[in-house]
XYZ file of N, CA and C in Angstrom:
381
model
N -53.382 63.829 7.185
C -54.009 64.905 7.280
C -54.414 64.756 8.439
N -55.313 66.528 8.839
C -55.433 66.426 10.061
C -57.310 66.435 9.938
N -57.474 65.519 11.104
C -59.161 65.777 11.177
C -59.714 66.567 11.942
N -60.711 67.042 11.608
C -61.705 68.271 12.208
C -62.919 68.135 12.556
N -63.393 67.861 13.406
C -64.837 67.992 13.979
C -64.997 69.241 14.172
N -66.182 68.781 13.332
C -66.631 70.568 13.062
C -67.584 71.123 14.423
N -67.555 69.724 15.003
C -68.793 70.698 16.510
C -68.168 70.957 17.573
N -66.515 70.099 17.703
C -65.711 71.083 18.694
C -64.613 71.715 18.397
N -64.428 72.665 19.307
C -63.724 74.376 19.077
C -62.792 74.066 18.556
N -61.787 73.068 19.872
C -60.691 72.529 19.964
C -60.322 71.423 19.324
N -60.585 70.816 18.186
C -59.675 70.009 16.738
C -59.437 70.904 16.153
N -58.486 69.916 15.389
C -57.660 70.815 14.430
C -56.831 71.268 15.186
N -55.794 72.073 13.853
C -54.620 72.884 14.228
C -54.754 74.291 14.274
N -56.284 74.275 13.660
C -55.747 75.853 13.717
C -56.015 76.316 14.986
N -55.151 77.883 15.385
C -54.842 78.866 16.693
C -56.085 79.524 16.386
N -57.218 79.905 15.678
C -57.717 80.846 15.565
C -59.251 79.875 16.921
N -59.674 81.060 17.131
C -60.696 80.407 18.498
C -61.949 80.797 17.299
N -62.561 78.844 17.299
C -63.576 78.670 16.896
C -65.265 79.247 16.798
N -65.140 79.677 18.235
C -66.171 79.935 19.759
C -67.327 78.991 19.028
N -67.057 77.683 19.087
C -68.002 76.693 19.351
C -68.902 76.269 18.054
N -68.483 77.140 16.865
C -69.566 77.108 15.570
C -69.161 75.798 14.788
N -69.947 74.680 14.114
C -69.785 74.128 13.062
C -69.140 75.145 11.976
N -68.788 74.228 11.577
C -67.214 74.766 9.640
C -68.369 74.056 8.905
N -68.425 74.839 7.951
C -69.605 74.157 6.424
C -68.942 73.813 5.595
N -68.545 73.162 4.089
C -67.756 73.264 3.292
C -68.207 74.091 2.298
N -67.609 75.416 1.380
C -67.888 76.314 1.062
C -66.737 75.778 -0.478
N -67.609 76.046 -1.460
C -66.888 76.100 -2.527
C -66.398 77.065 -2.779
N -64.519 76.520 -3.983
C -63.734 77.015 -4.209
C -63.806 76.325 -5.910
N -63.509 77.015 -6.624
C -62.556 75.826 -7.627
C -62.029 76.374 -7.780
N -60.163 75.600 -8.350
C -59.186 75.140 -8.930
C -59.026 74.453 -10.056
N -57.961 75.428 -11.109
C -57.657 74.642 -11.819
C -56.564 73.434 -11.395
N -56.154 72.066 -11.929
C -55.320 71.154 -11.225
C -53.831 71.979 -10.831
N -54.005 72.626 -11.634
C -52.411 73.511 -11.414
C -52.176 74.582 -10.630
N -53.928 75.561 -10.238
C -54.404 76.281 -9.191
C -53.514 75.328 -8.299
N -54.241 74.049 -7.762
C -54.430 73.048 -6.807
C -52.856 72.629 -6.454
N -52.367 72.333 -7.431
C -51.148 71.862 -6.981
C -50.534 73.115 -6.465
N -50.290 73.735 -6.595
C -49.555 75.311 -6.120
C -50.402 74.947 -4.718
N -51.533 75.295 -4.232
C -51.466 75.168 -3.320
C -51.366 74.537 -2.634
N -51.306 73.170 -2.604
C -50.989 72.084 -2.003
C -49.434 71.860 -1.633
N -48.678 72.331 -2.052
C -46.907 72.795 -2.405
C -47.104 73.731 -1.275
N -47.402 74.579 -1.006
C -47.491 75.752 0.110
C -48.069 74.510 1.000
N -49.101 74.364 0.820
C -49.913 73.757 2.443
C -48.486 72.573 3.311
N -48.313 71.932 2.130
C -47.114 70.561 2.759
C -45.836 71.297 3.559
N -45.094 72.522 2.955
C -44.776 73.508 3.203
C -44.379 73.963 4.179
N -46.091 74.087 4.652
C -46.094 74.778 6.320
C -46.328 73.825 7.125
N -46.895 72.017 6.440
C -47.117 71.178 7.416
C -48.610 70.986 7.883
N -49.336 71.840 7.055
C -50.883 71.877 7.618
C -51.539 71.352 5.409
N -53.096 71.093 5.790
C -53.691 70.821 4.454
C -54.350 71.704 4.097
N -54.192 70.990 3.165
C -55.132 72.156 1.837
C -56.155 72.576 1.648
N -56.571 72.753 2.982
C -57.790 73.018 3.186
C -57.558 74.063 4.625
N -57.010 73.505 5.349
C -56.708 74.857 6.524
C -55.644 75.849 5.966
N -54.539 75.650 4.978
C -53.421 76.662 4.187
C -54.956 77.840 4.053
N -55.647 77.881 2.863
C -56.476 78.187 2.372
C -57.126 78.892 3.091
N -58.042 78.234 4.614
C -58.786 79.149 5.104
C -57.930 80.064 5.493
N -56.938 79.574 6.295
C -56.404 80.537 7.560
C -55.343 81.443 6.434
N -54.964 81.284 5.290
C -54.693 82.834 4.405
C -55.777 83.074 4.343
N -57.184 82.791 3.388
C -58.423 84.112 3.455
C -58.757 84.935 4.249
N -58.792 83.548 5.611
C -59.039 84.813 7.008
C -57.939 85.811 7.564
N -57.322 85.404 6.956
C -55.655 86.500 7.309
C -55.535 87.295 6.159
N -56.355 87.509 5.189
C -56.431 88.507 4.106
C -57.849 89.533 4.527
N -58.780 88.800 5.101
C -60.035 89.488 5.445
C -60.215 89.686 6.444
N -59.141 89.436 7.360
C -59.044 90.735 9.342
C -58.220 91.279 8.691
N -57.226 91.185 7.734
C -56.286 92.263 7.350
C -55.839 93.051 5.995
N -56.811 93.446 5.388
C -56.552 93.616 4.154
C -55.276 93.719 3.668
N -54.205 94.556 4.199
C -53.310 95.648 3.414
C -52.188 94.582 3.806
N -51.943 93.214 4.401
C -51.223 91.941 4.223
C -50.785 91.427 3.095
N -52.173 91.726 2.010
C -52.271 90.860 0.548
C -50.945 91.329 -0.498
N -51.263 93.290 0.196
C -50.318 94.439 -1.213
C -48.619 93.762 -0.331
N -48.186 93.076 0.002
C -47.279 92.659 -0.141
C -47.182 91.643 -0.474
N -47.661 90.841 -0.539
C -47.799 89.626 -1.403
C -47.478 89.317 -2.547
N -49.255 90.067 -3.323
C -49.154 90.619 -4.684
C -47.311 91.167 -4.940
N -47.548 92.138 -4.405
C -46.309 93.421 -4.763
C -45.256 92.345 -4.255
N -44.823 92.371 -3.940
C -43.168 91.022 -4.214
C -43.409 90.133 -5.114
N -44.526 89.769 -5.671
C -44.893 88.104 -6.388
C -44.507 89.340 -7.890
N -45.254 90.171 -7.882
C -44.729 91.073 -8.868
C -43.560 90.760 -9.371
N -42.708 91.787 -8.727
C -41.471 91.785 -8.750
C -40.257 90.551 -8.614
N -41.042 89.413 -8.544
C -39.639 88.756 -8.529
C -39.415 88.421 -10.062
N -39.785 88.176 -11.103
C -38.993 88.280 -12.589
C -38.047 89.184 -12.244
N -38.536 91.055 -12.342
C -37.543 91.987 -12.281
C -36.378 91.810 -11.562
N -36.330 91.367 -10.198
C -35.632 91.150 -9.459
C -34.413 89.669 -9.976
N -35.103 89.011 -10.336
C -34.365 88.053 -10.883
C -32.721 88.329 -11.761
N -34.085 89.380 -13.123
C -33.028 90.114 -14.090
C -32.034 90.837 -13.262
N -32.338 91.899 -12.657
C -31.894 92.596 -12.319
C -30.357 92.155 -11.276
N -30.975 91.014 -10.513
C -29.549 90.436 -9.562
C -29.178 89.977 -11.165
N -29.044 88.901 -12.062
C -27.806 88.139 -13.197
C -27.452 89.068 -13.626
N -28.240 90.280 -14.386
C -27.180 91.719 -15.099
C -25.728 91.920 -13.685
N -26.395 92.211 -13.103
C -25.550 92.743 -11.885
C -24.752 91.545 -11.487
N -24.319 90.500 -11.442
C -23.355 89.437 -11.517
C -23.086 89.313 -12.607
N -23.427 89.406 -13.575
C -22.638 89.102 -14.908
C -21.693 90.795 -15.004
N -22.432 91.904 -15.085
C -21.592 92.534 -14.680
C -19.994 93.684 -13.440
N -20.226 92.796 -12.777
C -19.762 92.480 -11.127
C -18.725 92.136 -11.467
N -18.182 90.655 -12.091
C -17.673 89.771 -12.423
C -16.627 89.990 -13.741
N -17.003 90.948 -14.426
C -16.553 91.180 -16.091
C -15.345 92.415 -14.713
N -16.149 93.537 -13.939
C -15.192 94.758 -13.528
C -14.180 93.531 -12.392
N -14.555 93.135 -11.786
C -13.463 92.192 -10.783
C -12.648 91.895 -11.846
N -12.908 90.586 -13.247
C -12.127 90.736 -13.546
C -11.325 91.267 -14.501
N -11.272 92.513 -14.651
C -10.822 93.587 -15.457
C -9.446 93.931 -14.474
N -10.089 94.287 -12.558
C -9.360 94.575 -12.119
C -7.886 94.370 -11.858
N -8.351 92.873 -11.722
C -7.323 92.338 -10.845
C -6.145 92.081 -12.742
N -6.942 91.694 -14.067
C -6.143 91.852 -14.860
C -5.092 93.130 -14.949
N -5.123 94.288 -14.484
C -4.683 95.152 -14.117
C -4.088 95.802 -13.311
N -4.273 94.914 -12.213
C -3.620 94.573 -10.841
C -3.461 95.830 -9.716
N -5.235 95.986 -9.634
C -5.604 96.841 -9.059
C -6.827 96.446 -7.955
N -5.824 95.101 -7.581
C -6.558 94.650 -6.376
C -6.982 95.195 -4.779
N -6.328 96.304 -5.122
C -6.817 97.006 -3.770
C -7.691 97.740 -3.788
N -7.413 98.241 -5.002
C -9.153 99.336 -5.059
C -10.452 98.012 -4.833
N -10.472 97.097 -5.378
C -11.308 95.727 -5.535
C -11.545 95.676 -4.351
N -10.016 94.993 -2.845
C -10.925 95.516 -1.737
C -11.614 96.332 -1.337
N -11.205 97.631 -1.222
C -11.821 98.688 -0.599
C -13.364 98.743 -1.052
N -13.713 98.933 -2.212
C -14.747 98.627 -2.246
C -15.613 97.628 -2.592
N -15.041 96.469 -2.114
C -15.924 95.591 -1.389
C -16.038 95.648 -0.171
N -15.045 96.401 1.107
C -15.620 97.074 2.199
C -16.707 97.745 2.347
N -16.387 99.007 1.718
C -17.658 99.611 1.542
C -19.002 99.655 1.188
N -18.772 98.376 0.509
C -20.446 97.762 0.200
C -20.482 97.067 1.335
N -20.152 96.421 1.509
C -20.473 95.494 2.958
C -20.647 96.805 4.093
N -19.826 97.640 4.177
C -20.693 98.500 4.941
C -22.211 99.451 4.917
N -21.745 99.762 3.762
C -22.873 100.336 3.490
C -24.311 98.826 3.068
N -24.358 97.940 3.077
C -25.058 96.913 3.029
C -25.662 97.055 5.082
N -24.919 97.121 5.529
C -25.022 96.732 7.147
C -25.706 98.344 7.414
N -25.612 99.516 7.367
C -26.353 100.328 7.174
C -27.704 100.334 7.059
N -27.841 99.797 5.825
C -28.897 99.173 4.916
C -30.256 98.071 6.126
N -29.342 97.375 6.506
C -29.894 96.324 7.378
C -30.363 97.444 8.058
N -29.181 97.812 8.744
C -29.740 98.125 10.205
C -30.754 98.920 10.068
N -31.008 99.801 9.561
C -32.089 100.979 8.965
C -33.267 99.754 8.760
N -33.845 99.110 8.511
C -34.597 98.253 8.025
C -35.392 97.969 9.535
N -34.405 96.466 10.505
C -34.951 96.085 11.570
C -34.553 97.205 12.361
N -34.471 98.669 12.307
C -34.661 99.399 14.275
C -35.990 100.039 13.284
């Protein structure tokens, strides 16, 4: 666990300047399950749970739109997982059908065009 001296602005691992102001405890209640989620997220980032909560809250306060992307992606996760599973099943069935019918060449063309489309979509999002 990181030791933070509340009177020294340079102590701890926080990159944000404290401007010499001491920190005080603020109470936020979490259920045991919620705190486990926080603890695991903090551990994955190599910080203490308190640092993780403080950094995330300050990030949301300083950039309110940052939270919108997080909540939207979390809301969409189950839908994306279902779509992926369904697509995988359908693609596998169709592939097997094309191979059985001796249409391997069509399958290879389809795979190439799909990869090309994926590359063009990635280029647009990166540019």
